[in-house]
Each structure stands twice: as structure tokens, then as C-alpha cells.
XYZ file of C-alpha atoms in Angstrom:
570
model
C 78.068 83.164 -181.475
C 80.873 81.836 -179.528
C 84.748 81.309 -179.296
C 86.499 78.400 -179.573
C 84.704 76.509 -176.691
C 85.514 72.987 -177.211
C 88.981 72.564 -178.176
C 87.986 69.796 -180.337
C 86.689 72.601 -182.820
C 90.256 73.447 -184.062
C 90.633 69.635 -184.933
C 87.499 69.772 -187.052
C 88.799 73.013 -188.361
C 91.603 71.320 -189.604
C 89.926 68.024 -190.713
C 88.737 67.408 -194.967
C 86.479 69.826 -195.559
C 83.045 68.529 -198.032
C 82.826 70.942 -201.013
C 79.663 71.745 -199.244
C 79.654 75.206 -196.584
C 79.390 73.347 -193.109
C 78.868 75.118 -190.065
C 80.943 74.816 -187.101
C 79.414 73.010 -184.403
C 78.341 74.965 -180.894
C 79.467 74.544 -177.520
C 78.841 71.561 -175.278
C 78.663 72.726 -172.465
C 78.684 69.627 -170.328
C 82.322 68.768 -172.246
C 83.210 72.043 -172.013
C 83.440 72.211 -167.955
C 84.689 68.995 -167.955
C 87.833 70.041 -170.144
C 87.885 73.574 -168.340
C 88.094 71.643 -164.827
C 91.088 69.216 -166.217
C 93.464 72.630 -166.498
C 95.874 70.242 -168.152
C 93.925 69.281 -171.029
C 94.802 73.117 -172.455
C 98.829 72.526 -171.600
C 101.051 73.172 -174.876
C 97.475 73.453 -176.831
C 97.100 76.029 -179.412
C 93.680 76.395 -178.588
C 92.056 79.206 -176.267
C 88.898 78.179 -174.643
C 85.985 80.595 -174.556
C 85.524 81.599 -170.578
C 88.299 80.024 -169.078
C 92.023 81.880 -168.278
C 94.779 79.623 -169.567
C 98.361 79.485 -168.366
C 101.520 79.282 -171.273
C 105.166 79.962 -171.675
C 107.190 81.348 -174.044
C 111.153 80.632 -175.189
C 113.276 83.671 -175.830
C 112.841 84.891 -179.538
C 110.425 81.956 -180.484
C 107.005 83.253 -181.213
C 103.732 81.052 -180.351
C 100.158 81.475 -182.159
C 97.014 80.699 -180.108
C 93.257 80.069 -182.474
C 90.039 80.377 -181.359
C 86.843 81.010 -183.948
C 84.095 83.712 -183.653
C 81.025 82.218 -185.304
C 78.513 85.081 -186.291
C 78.966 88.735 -187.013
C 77.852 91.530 -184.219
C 79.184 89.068 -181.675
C 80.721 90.367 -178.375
C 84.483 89.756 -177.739
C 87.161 90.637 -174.866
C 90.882 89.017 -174.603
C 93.014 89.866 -171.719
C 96.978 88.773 -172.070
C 98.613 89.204 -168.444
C 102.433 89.354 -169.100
C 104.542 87.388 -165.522
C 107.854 88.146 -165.607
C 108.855 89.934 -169.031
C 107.474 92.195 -171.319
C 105.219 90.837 -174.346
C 104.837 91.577 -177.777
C 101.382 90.464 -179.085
C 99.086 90.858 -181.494
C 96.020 90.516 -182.292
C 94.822 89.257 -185.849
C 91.375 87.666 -188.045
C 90.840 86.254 -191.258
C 87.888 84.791 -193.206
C 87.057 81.019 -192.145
C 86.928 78.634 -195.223
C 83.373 78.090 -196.745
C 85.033 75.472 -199.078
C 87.934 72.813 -198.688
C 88.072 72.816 -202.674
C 87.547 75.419 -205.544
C 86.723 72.588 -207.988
C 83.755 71.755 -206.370
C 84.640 67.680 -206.702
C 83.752 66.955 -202.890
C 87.042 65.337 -202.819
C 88.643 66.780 -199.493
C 91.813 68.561 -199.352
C 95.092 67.067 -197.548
C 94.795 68.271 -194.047
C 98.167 69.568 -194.306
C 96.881 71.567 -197.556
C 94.073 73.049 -195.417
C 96.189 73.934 -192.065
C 98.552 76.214 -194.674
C 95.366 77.733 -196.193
C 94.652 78.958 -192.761
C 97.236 79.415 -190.952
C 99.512 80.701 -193.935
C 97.484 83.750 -194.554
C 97.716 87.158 -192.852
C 94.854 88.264 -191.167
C 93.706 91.302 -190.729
C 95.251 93.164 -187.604
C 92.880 94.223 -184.833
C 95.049 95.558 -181.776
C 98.950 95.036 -181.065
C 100.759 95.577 -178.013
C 104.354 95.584 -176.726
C 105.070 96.006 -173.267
C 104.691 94.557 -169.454
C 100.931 95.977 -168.319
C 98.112 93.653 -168.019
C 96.566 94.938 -171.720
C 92.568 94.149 -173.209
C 91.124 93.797 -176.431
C 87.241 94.871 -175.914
C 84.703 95.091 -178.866
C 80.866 94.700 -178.851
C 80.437 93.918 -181.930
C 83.012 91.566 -183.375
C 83.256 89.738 -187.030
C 82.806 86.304 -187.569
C 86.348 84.411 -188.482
C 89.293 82.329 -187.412
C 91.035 84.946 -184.592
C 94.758 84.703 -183.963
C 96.965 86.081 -180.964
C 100.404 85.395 -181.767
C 102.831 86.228 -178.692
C 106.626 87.007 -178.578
C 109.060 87.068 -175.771
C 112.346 88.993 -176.954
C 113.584 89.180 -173.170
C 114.020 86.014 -171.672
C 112.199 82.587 -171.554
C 108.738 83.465 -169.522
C 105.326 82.404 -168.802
C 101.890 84.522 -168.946
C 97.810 84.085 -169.176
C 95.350 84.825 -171.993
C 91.780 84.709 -170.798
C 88.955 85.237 -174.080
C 85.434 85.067 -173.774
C 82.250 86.191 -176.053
C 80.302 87.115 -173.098
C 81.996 89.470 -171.293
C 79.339 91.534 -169.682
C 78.129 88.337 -167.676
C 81.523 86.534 -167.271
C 83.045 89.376 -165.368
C 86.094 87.059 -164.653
C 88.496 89.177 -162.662
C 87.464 90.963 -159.593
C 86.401 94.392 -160.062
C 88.004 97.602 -159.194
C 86.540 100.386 -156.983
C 86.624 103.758 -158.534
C 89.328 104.770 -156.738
C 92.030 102.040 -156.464
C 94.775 103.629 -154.984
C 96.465 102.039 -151.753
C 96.722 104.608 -149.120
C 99.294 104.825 -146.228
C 97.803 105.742 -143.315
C 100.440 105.696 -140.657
C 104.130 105.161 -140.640
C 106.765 104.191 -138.309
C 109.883 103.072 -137.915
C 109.294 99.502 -138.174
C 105.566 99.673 -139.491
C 103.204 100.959 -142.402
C 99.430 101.078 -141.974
C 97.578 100.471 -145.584
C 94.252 101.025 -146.090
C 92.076 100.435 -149.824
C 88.881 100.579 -150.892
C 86.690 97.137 -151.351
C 86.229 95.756 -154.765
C 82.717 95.655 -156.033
C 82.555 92.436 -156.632
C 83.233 91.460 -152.727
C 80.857 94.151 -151.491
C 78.095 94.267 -154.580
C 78.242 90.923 -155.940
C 78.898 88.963 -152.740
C 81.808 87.146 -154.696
C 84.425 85.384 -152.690
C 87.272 88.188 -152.644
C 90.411 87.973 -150.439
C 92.986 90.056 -150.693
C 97.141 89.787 -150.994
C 99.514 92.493 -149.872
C 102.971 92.397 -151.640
C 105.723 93.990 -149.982
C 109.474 94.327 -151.835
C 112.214 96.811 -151.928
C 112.629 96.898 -156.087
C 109.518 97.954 -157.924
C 106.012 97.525 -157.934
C 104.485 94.933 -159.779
C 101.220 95.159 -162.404
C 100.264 91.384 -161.949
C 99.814 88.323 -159.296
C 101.382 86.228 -161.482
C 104.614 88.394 -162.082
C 104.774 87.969 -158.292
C 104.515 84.751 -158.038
C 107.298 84.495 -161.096
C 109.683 86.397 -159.180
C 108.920 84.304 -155.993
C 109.825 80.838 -158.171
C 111.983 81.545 -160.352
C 115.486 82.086 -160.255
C 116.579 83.021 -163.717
C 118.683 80.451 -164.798
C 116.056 77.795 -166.534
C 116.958 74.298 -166.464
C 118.128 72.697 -170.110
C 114.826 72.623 -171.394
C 113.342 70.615 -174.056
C 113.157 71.715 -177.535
C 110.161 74.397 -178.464
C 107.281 72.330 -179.791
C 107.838 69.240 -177.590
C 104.842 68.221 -175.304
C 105.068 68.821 -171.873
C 103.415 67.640 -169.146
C 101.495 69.773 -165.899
C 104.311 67.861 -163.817
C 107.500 69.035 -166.377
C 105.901 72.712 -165.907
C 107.638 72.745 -162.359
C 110.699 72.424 -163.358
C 110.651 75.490 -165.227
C 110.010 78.075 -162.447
C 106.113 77.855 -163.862
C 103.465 77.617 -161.229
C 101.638 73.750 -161.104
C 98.171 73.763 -160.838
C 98.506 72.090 -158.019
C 100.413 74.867 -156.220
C 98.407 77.415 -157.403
C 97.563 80.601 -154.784
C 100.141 79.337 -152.088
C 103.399 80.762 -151.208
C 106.358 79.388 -152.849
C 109.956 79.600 -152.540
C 112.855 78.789 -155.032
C 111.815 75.552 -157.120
C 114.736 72.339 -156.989
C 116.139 71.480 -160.318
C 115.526 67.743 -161.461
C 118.106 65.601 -162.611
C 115.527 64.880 -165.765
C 116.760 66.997 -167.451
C 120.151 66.358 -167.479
C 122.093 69.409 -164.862
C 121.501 70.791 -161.411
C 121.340 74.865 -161.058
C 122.787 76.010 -158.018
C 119.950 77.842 -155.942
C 120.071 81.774 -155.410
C 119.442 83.494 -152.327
C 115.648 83.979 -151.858
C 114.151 87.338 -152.934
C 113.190 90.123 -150.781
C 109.901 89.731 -151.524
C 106.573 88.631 -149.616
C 103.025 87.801 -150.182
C 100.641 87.979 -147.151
C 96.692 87.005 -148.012
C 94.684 88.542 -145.136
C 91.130 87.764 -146.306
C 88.846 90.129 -146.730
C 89.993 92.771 -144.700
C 90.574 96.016 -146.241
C 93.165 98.159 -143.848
C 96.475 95.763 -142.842
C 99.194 97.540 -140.826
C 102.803 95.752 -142.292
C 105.034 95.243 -139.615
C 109.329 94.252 -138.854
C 110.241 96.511 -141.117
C 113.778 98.589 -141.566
C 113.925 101.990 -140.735
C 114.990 104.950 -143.115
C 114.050 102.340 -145.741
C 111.629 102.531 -149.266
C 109.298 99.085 -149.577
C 107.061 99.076 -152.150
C 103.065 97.886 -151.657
C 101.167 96.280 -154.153
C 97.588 94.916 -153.029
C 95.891 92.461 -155.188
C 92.181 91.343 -155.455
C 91.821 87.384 -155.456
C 88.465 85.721 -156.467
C 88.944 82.808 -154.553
C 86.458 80.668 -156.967
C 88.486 81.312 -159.998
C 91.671 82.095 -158.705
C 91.643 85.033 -160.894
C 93.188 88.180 -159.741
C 93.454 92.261 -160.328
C 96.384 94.812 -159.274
C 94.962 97.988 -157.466
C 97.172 100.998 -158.308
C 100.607 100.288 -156.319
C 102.222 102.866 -153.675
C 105.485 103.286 -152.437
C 106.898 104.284 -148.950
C 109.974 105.303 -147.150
C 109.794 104.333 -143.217
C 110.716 106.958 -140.453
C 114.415 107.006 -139.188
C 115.403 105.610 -135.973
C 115.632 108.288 -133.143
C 118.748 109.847 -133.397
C 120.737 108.007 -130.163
C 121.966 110.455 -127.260
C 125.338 109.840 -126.801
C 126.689 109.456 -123.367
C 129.831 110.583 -122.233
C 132.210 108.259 -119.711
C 134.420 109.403 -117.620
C 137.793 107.619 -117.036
C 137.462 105.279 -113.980
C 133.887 106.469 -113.316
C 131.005 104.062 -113.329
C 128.045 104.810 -115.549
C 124.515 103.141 -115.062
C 123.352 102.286 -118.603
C 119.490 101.102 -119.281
C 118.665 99.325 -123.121
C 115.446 98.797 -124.521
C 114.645 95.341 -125.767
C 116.312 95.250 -129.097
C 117.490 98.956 -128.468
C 120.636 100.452 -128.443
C 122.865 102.694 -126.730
C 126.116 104.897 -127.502
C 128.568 106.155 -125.185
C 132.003 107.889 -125.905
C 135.176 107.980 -123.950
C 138.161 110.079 -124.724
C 140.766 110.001 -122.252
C 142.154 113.098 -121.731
C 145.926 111.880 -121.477
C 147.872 109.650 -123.381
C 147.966 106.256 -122.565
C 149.432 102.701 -123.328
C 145.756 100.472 -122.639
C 142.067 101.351 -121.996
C 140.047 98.641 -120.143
C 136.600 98.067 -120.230
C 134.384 96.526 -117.615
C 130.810 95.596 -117.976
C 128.596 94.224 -115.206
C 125.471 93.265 -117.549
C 122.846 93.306 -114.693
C 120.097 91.353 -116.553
C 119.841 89.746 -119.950
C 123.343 89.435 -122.428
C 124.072 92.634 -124.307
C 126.169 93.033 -127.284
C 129.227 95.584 -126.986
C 130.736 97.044 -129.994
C 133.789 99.150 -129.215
C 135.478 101.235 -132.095
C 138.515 103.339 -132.402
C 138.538 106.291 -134.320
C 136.263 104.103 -136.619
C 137.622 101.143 -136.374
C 135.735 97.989 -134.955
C 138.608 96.987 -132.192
C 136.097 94.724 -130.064
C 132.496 92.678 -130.781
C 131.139 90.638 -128.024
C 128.119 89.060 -126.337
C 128.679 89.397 -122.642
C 126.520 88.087 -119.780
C 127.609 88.771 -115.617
C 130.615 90.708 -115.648
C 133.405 90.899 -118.271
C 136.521 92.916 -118.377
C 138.336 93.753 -122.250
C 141.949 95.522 -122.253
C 142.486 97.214 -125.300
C 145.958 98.979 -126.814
C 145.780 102.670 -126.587
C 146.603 105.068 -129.098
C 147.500 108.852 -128.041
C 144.049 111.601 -128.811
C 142.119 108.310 -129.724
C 138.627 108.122 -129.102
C 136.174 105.651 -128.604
C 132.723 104.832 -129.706
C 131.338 102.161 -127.710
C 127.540 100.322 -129.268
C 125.602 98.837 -126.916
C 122.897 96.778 -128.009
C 119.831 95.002 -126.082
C 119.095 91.200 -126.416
C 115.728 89.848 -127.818
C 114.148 88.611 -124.944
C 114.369 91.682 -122.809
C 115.382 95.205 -121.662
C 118.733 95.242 -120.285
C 120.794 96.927 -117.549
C 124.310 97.274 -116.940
C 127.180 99.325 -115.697
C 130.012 100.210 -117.425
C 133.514 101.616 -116.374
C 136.191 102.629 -118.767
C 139.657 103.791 -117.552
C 143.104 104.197 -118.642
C 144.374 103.111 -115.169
C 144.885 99.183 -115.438
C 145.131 98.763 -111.783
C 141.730 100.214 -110.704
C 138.928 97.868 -110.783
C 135.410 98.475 -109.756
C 133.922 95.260 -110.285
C 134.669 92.305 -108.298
C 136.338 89.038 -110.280
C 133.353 86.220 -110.237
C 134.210 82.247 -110.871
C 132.568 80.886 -113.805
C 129.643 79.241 -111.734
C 127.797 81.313 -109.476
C 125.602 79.254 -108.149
C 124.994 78.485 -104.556
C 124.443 74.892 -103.792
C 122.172 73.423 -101.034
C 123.165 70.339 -99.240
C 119.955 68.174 -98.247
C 121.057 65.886 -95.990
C 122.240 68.891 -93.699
C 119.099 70.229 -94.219
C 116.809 70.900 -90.358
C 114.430 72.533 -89.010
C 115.986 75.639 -88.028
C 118.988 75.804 -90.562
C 120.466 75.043 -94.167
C 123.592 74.601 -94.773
C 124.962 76.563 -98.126
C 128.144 76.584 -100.231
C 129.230 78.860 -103.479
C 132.850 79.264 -105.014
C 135.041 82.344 -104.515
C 138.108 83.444 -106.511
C 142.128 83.993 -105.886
C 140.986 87.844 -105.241
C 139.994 88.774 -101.615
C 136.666 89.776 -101.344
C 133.805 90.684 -99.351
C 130.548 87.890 -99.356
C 127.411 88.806 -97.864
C 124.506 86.380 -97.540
C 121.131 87.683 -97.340
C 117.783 85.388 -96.559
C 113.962 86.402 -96.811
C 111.246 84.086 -96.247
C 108.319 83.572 -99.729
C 105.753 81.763 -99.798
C 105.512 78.299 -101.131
C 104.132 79.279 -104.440
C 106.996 81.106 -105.069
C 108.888 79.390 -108.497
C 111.179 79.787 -110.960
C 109.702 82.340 -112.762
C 109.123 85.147 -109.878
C 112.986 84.536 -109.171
C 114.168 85.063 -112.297
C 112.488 88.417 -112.786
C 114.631 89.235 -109.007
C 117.479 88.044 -110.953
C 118.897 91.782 -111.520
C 122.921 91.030 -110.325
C 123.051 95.112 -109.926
C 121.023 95.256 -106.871
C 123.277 95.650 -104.472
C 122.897 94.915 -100.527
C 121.933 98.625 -99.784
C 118.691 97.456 -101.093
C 118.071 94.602 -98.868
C 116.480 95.026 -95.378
C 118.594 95.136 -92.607
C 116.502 91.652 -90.741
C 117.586 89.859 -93.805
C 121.343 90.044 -93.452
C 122.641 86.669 -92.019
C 126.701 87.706 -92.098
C 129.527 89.583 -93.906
C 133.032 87.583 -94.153
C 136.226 88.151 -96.294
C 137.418 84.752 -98.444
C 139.928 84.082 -100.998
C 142.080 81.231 -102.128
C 145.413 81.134 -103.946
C 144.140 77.293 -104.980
C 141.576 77.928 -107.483
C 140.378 74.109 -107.078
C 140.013 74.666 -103.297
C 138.723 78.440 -103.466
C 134.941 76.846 -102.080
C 132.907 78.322 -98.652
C 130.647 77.044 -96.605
C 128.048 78.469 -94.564
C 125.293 77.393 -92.177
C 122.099 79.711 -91.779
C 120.357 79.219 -88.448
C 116.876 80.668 -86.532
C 114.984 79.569 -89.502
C 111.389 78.482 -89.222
C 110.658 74.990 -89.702
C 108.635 73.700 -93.064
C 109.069 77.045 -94.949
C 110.555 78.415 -97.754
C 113.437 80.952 -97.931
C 115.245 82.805 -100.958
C 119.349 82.696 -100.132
C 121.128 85.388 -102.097
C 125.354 85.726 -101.847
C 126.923 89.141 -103.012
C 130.289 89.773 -103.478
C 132.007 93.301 -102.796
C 134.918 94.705 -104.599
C 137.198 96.977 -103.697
C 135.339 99.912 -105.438
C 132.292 98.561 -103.599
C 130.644 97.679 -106.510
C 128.796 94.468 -106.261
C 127.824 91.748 -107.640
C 124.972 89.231 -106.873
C 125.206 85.386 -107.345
C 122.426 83.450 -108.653
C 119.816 83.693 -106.415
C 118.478 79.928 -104.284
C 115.440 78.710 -102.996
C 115.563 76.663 -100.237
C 113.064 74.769 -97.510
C 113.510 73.596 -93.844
C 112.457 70.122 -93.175
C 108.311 70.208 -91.455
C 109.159 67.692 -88.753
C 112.506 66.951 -87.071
């Protein structure tokens, strides 16, 4: 009592018939794994194996019949159809098998095309029918003997899905089992994040089975198979001029119609390329906002990087990793918290304001000058990483920059306007800055900086006692101080880069570590370079040099920070 389980059946189904009642042959069951191991032997076959899940397509409006034979009476039958990426209309049908290829008895056989229309011309008796998109079963325990037919329909769009029939269902137990309560729960939410937890499926924690399991995560819907996933992840709904229904195909032509390849089954996969086979190019879409994490056989996964104030939708999927088989647990649906409402700060006109932003955080101030005016200008010392300003006008986006050291933006006035300035923190770390925004274009807190801020050491004027140092200045007359302070020599690169904060001015520096304070400025912009020899230093060790320069306001600002060595022996 078994399906269809050698495809070759169908043939002999088909073939001359004797007058005499022949019995259709059983399974081999050597052949049959063979065939069920070469997936491609089933490809554009009419056939449905007994115990094996098959992958098909369907054109638009162009129905497709599928065969397989029940044997004996009383005998046990289950068929699963798992609709990918459009609804199905199927049904579900069985007639009588043929005792007899003739009525006259003669033993002459029948043309085979004679015999395919006796069988395949009549209408069957109807045992279930479905329309719709759920993954839908035909179960009964005690099924008649006959030829079975599934005819399928796609009125949507052209599409691809997977039957899976067996006569033993109670051992087969093909897709992973559900626990009795397969809900996903959400068990914390953030901002960014969602914590999921689930219950195990039996067949992991009873039966031992190999059992991972694949998280979904999307914005549209949730989705009632793995394979409508995986549709939705390859396809881009504009198919390829395809051959003619009833053509052969190959595994390898399967590709090129958004339908999975065996040999790509179970991994990730973005949008497939079109091949010049067949005759155009599509242009490629932008990829879905959709993703598929496996994470073994874990059962609580915390979903991170997400958008606040914003619904995703979860869908968790049992895979048994054997068969590649797969079952939906009961999909959920969450909105993540909003972002913390941001304080906004209030400047002052020609007052400077100390401004701290999280790593990837932002900040919002507000100025509204309380006169009319012709120009605003902003100046920003950013103290450590680049930050991002934003400034708007009564709405409008006037100004978006990046700015690193200090930077100075003059924008028109308007009279009553008011302004909304964004700033927002870099990726690689907190930031700190000062900010000044006046209606006064002649007062200026910050100092004017050259483009390089380096300080150069010169080598061969390098002793025992002293270094010799230069750094470039501006056409403004300012106030440099140098500072030194003696480190060890496994001080590198790194430590002075995290003492790289440029808003530190030298009130915070020890009074022993002041070398001098002198005024410099040149009207020559190519000649606006000082020198400046350090002395009393110890000989053989290692000193950080730091320059700041003052402004008028006495703001300052620090230049990039040098390590430097006296020579051991003189």
C-alpha cells in the first residue's frame, strides 16, 4: 500500500495494458533513494514521489496536474501543498485505476495515447479543495485504492511552491514538530532592540532531530512559510521571458526564474542576475527589507540595530537540518520604543555653550535672537571626534555639515527668525564641543587655526637637554603657549590620541609644565611659521609637546599634540 514511489510507475501506468488485471509493481527502495537523492530527476515531472517534498512552479492562469497511485484500500495518506509567494488554488481528486486496457477482451493493447485519455480524461472524485496562501493538509487514515490527482492553479502571478505526499505519515513525520504552544513571545523591547523567546520543537528536544532555527525580521507582514521567504528574498517580480509552459527545464534554468537551486538551498540569497539566455536583461530592484538570521538551536535571540518608534514583524521558523524541511511557529508583531524625547538647549547670543554627544547621539539647541538682525554666525570648536551640524530656520534646512577642529558658518538673518540647530555624534565616539552663536559679526570667541596643526620636530637639532619645535600660525594675532610633560617610553599613539581633547585648555595644565607664552602673527600667510627651542630637558627621555592658541575671548584651542625624545648620549 504505497504512493507513487518510483516514478517509473506512471510510465507503466501509461504503457499497453494485457487484457489481463496486472498489479502495479511495489517500491524499490534502493531506486527509490537513489532518485529521491538526484532532486532533479523530479524537475518538470508530473509525478509525486511517496516520502520525499518536491519543489514546482506555476505560470499565471495555466493549471498543472501532479499523479501518484494508492495501491490497496484502508491505506494511510497525508499531502501537504506549501504555497511561496502567491496564493493557490488546488484540489484534490481520485478515480478508479484501469483493471483492463480493452473491453473486448482480445489482449491486443490499447494506443498509449488511447489509455493516457482514459485516465487522465475522466473526473475523479473530489476529496479536499483549497484556495488560499496557508500551508494546507490533506490527512486520512484510511484512504481508497486509485490513481490520485492534485491539480494546482496560480491566478496571481507566475510562482513556485512544494507538495510533499506520503502513505506513512505517522513514521515519516517530515516537518519538524510544533510545541503546544507556538507563539513567539517578546520579552523585552527597546529602542533599537527586541528580545524573542519560543518554545523548543519536539522533535529537537524529544526526538533528538537536528533542529535549528531561523528568525525573520521585515516591516510588511508576516509570512506562513520558509519558502515564501526565501521567494521574496530572490525574486524581484518581473520574471525573465520564459519559455513556453510544457517545455523541459533544467535544475540550472530554475535560477533564472527567481526559483531556489538545489544547490543554494537553506543559504541567504539576494536578488538573482538575469541571463542573456533568454533573450533580455531586467533591471535589478532595490533589495527588500527583509532578513533571515539562523541561530542554531537556541531558543531566546535578542534582534538588534533596529529603528525606533518603528513596527517589524517576527516570524521564527523550525529547520530540520537533515531534510531541509521546515515549519512556521505562530508569527508576532512589534512596535519599538521611541527615542527619548531630546532636551532642548537654549543659546544665548555671543555666549559659549559646552555641548557633550553620545556616540551616535544627538543634541538640539535653539537660538532666537532677541533683535533683528542682518547675519547670525555660528562657531563650533568640535573638541574630539567630527560632529554633524544641522542648522534650520523656521524649518528650513539653511546649513548641513561635517565639521572637525573649529569651523565658523555666517548665515543671512531674517527679523523674529528662529533657529533649530541638530547636532549629531560620529560613529566612532562620544563627542564634545562648544558652540557660540551671535548676531554680532565682529565678536569671535574662538581663535582662527591654519589648516595643519601639527607641530613638527627637527632631528638634527635634536640634544640632550633641548628640542627644537616649529607649528604654523595665522594673519590673526594670537596668543601660543607651549606646554611639555615628561611619559614614559611606552607611551604611543594610542594613549595620545585619547589626550587628544582640543577643549582642554591651559588652566588644566600644571604650572612646572609651562615652557613660555608669546604673541605671533603674519600678514604673509606662506611665511606665518614659529620656531621654538625647549631647554632643561633630561637626556634619553621622552616628552609630550602640546601648543595652544588663545583668542581674544580666551577661548582656546589645542594643536595636535607631539611626542618627542632627547638624544641618550651627546
Amino acid at each position: 500500500m504505497l504512493l507513487l514511489r518510483c516514478p517509473l510507475l506512471l510510465l507503466l501506468l501509461l504503457l499497453p495494458l494485457s487484457s489481463r488485471p496486472q498489479k502495479l509493481p511495489t517500491r524499490d527502495e534502493e531506486l527509490f533513494q537513489m532518485q529521491i537523492r538526484d532532486k532533479a530527476f523530479f524537475h518538470d515531472s508530473s509525478v509525486i514521489p511517496d516520502g520525499a517534498e518536491i519543489s514546482s512552479y506555476l505560470f499565471r492562469d495555466t493549471p498543472k496536474r501532479y499523479f501518484f497511485v494508492v495501491e490497496e484500500d484502508n491505506t494511510p495518506l497525508a499531502v501537504t501543498v506549501t504555497p511561496c509567494d502567491a496564493p493557490l488554488e488546488w484540489k484534490l481528486s481520485v478515480q478508479e485505476l484501469p483493471e483492463e486496457a480493452s473491453g473486448e477482451g482480445s489482449g491486443e493493447p490499447e494506443p498509449l495515447e488511447q489509455q493516457k485519455q482514459q485516465i487522465t480524461n475522466e473526473e475523479g472524485t473530489e476529496l479536499f479543495s483549497y484556495k488560499g496562501n496557508d500551508v494546507e493538509y490533506f490527512v486520512s487514515s484510511s484512504s481508497p485504492s486509485g490513481l490520485y490527482q492534485l491539480d494546482l492553479l496560480s491566478t496571481e502571478k507566475d510562482t513556485h511552491f512544494k507538495v510533499y505526499a506520503t502513505t506513512t505519515p505517522e513514521s515519516d513525520q517530515p516537518y519538524p514538530e510544533l510545541p503546544y504552544d507556538p507563539r513567539i513571545d517578546v520579552t523585552s523591547l527597546g529602542r533599537t532592540t527586541v528580545t524573542l523567546a519560543w518554545k523548543p520543537s519536539p522533535t529537537a528536544s524529544l526526538l533528538k532531530q537536528p533542529i535549528q532555527y531561523c528568525i525573520v525580521i521585515n516591516k510588511e507582514h508576516n509570512f506562513k512559510s520558509l519558502c515564501a521567504v526565501e521567494a521574496k528574498l530572490s525574486s524581484d517580480d518581473a520574471f525573465m521571458m520564459a519559455p513556453k509552459p510544457g517545455l523541459d527545464f533544467s535544475p540550472f534554468d530554475f535560477a533564472h526564474f527567481g526559483f531556489p537551486s538545489d544547490n543554494n538551498s537553506g543559504k541567504e540569497r539576494g536578488f538573482l542576475k538575469s541571463s542573456s539566455k533568454f533573450g533580455r536583461h531586467t533591471s535589478s530592484k532595490p533589495r527588500v527589507d527583509l532578513h533571515k538570521v539562523c541561530i542554531g538551536n537556541k531558543n531566546i535571540f535578542t534582534v538588534s540595530d533596529l529603528k525606533p518608534d518603528t513596527q517589524y514583524y517576527f516570524d521564527m521558523f523550525a529547520v530540520n537540518t537533515n531534510t531541509n524541511t521546515s515549519t512556521a511557529y505562530v508569527g508576532t508583531f512589534a512596535r519599538t520604543k521611541e527615542e527619548a524625547k531630546q532636551k532642548t538647549v537654549e543659546l544665548k547670543d555671543g555666549k559659549v555653550t559646552d555641548v557633550f554627544v553620545k556616540r551616535k547621539g544627538a543634541k538640539f539647541l535653539r537660538f532666537a535672537p532677541v533683535s533683528s538682525h542682518q547675519k547670525v554666525t555660528f562657531s563650533i570648536h568640535s573638541c574630539l571626534d567630527a560632529v554633524q551640524i544641522q542648522v534650520r530656520r523656521d524649518g528650513k534646512l539653511l546649513l548641513s555639515q561635517n565639521v572637525e577642529g573649529v569651523r565658523q558658518f555666517q548665515l543671512r538673518g531674517k527679523a523674529k527668525a528662529k533657529y533649530l540647530i541638530r547636532l549629531k555624534g560620529s560613529k566612532k565616539g562620544a563627542s564634545v564641543l562648544k558652540i557660540l552663536a551671535t548676531t554680532r559679526p565682529n565678536k569671535q570667541s574662538f581663535p582662527s587655526l591654519p589648516e595643519d596643526t601639527r607641530i613638527k620636530a627637527f632631528d638634527k637639532l635634536r640634544t640632550c637637554s633641548s628640542v627644537t619645535v616649529a607649528w604654523l600660525g595665522t594673519q590673526e594675532r594670537n596668543k601660543f603657549c607651549i606646554y611639555k610633560r615628561e611619559v614614559d617610553d611606552s607611551y604611543n599613539e594610542e594613549q595620545k590620541k585619547r589626550e587628544q581633547n582640543q577643549c582642554l585648555g591651559p588652566d588644566a595644565r600644571k604650572k612646572s609644565e609651562k615652557v613660555l607664552c608669546k604673541y605671533f602673527h603674519s600678514q604673509n600667510i606662506q611665511k606665518a611659521v614659529t620656531t621654538e627651542t625647549i631647554r632643561g630637558l633630561q637626556p634619553g627621555k621622552s616628552y609630550l609637546l602640546d601648543v595652544y592658541v588663545i583668542g581674544h575671548g580666551g577661548h582656546s584651542v589645542k594643536y595636535q599634540s607631539k611626542l618627542v625624545k632627547t638624544r641618550k648620549f651627546c
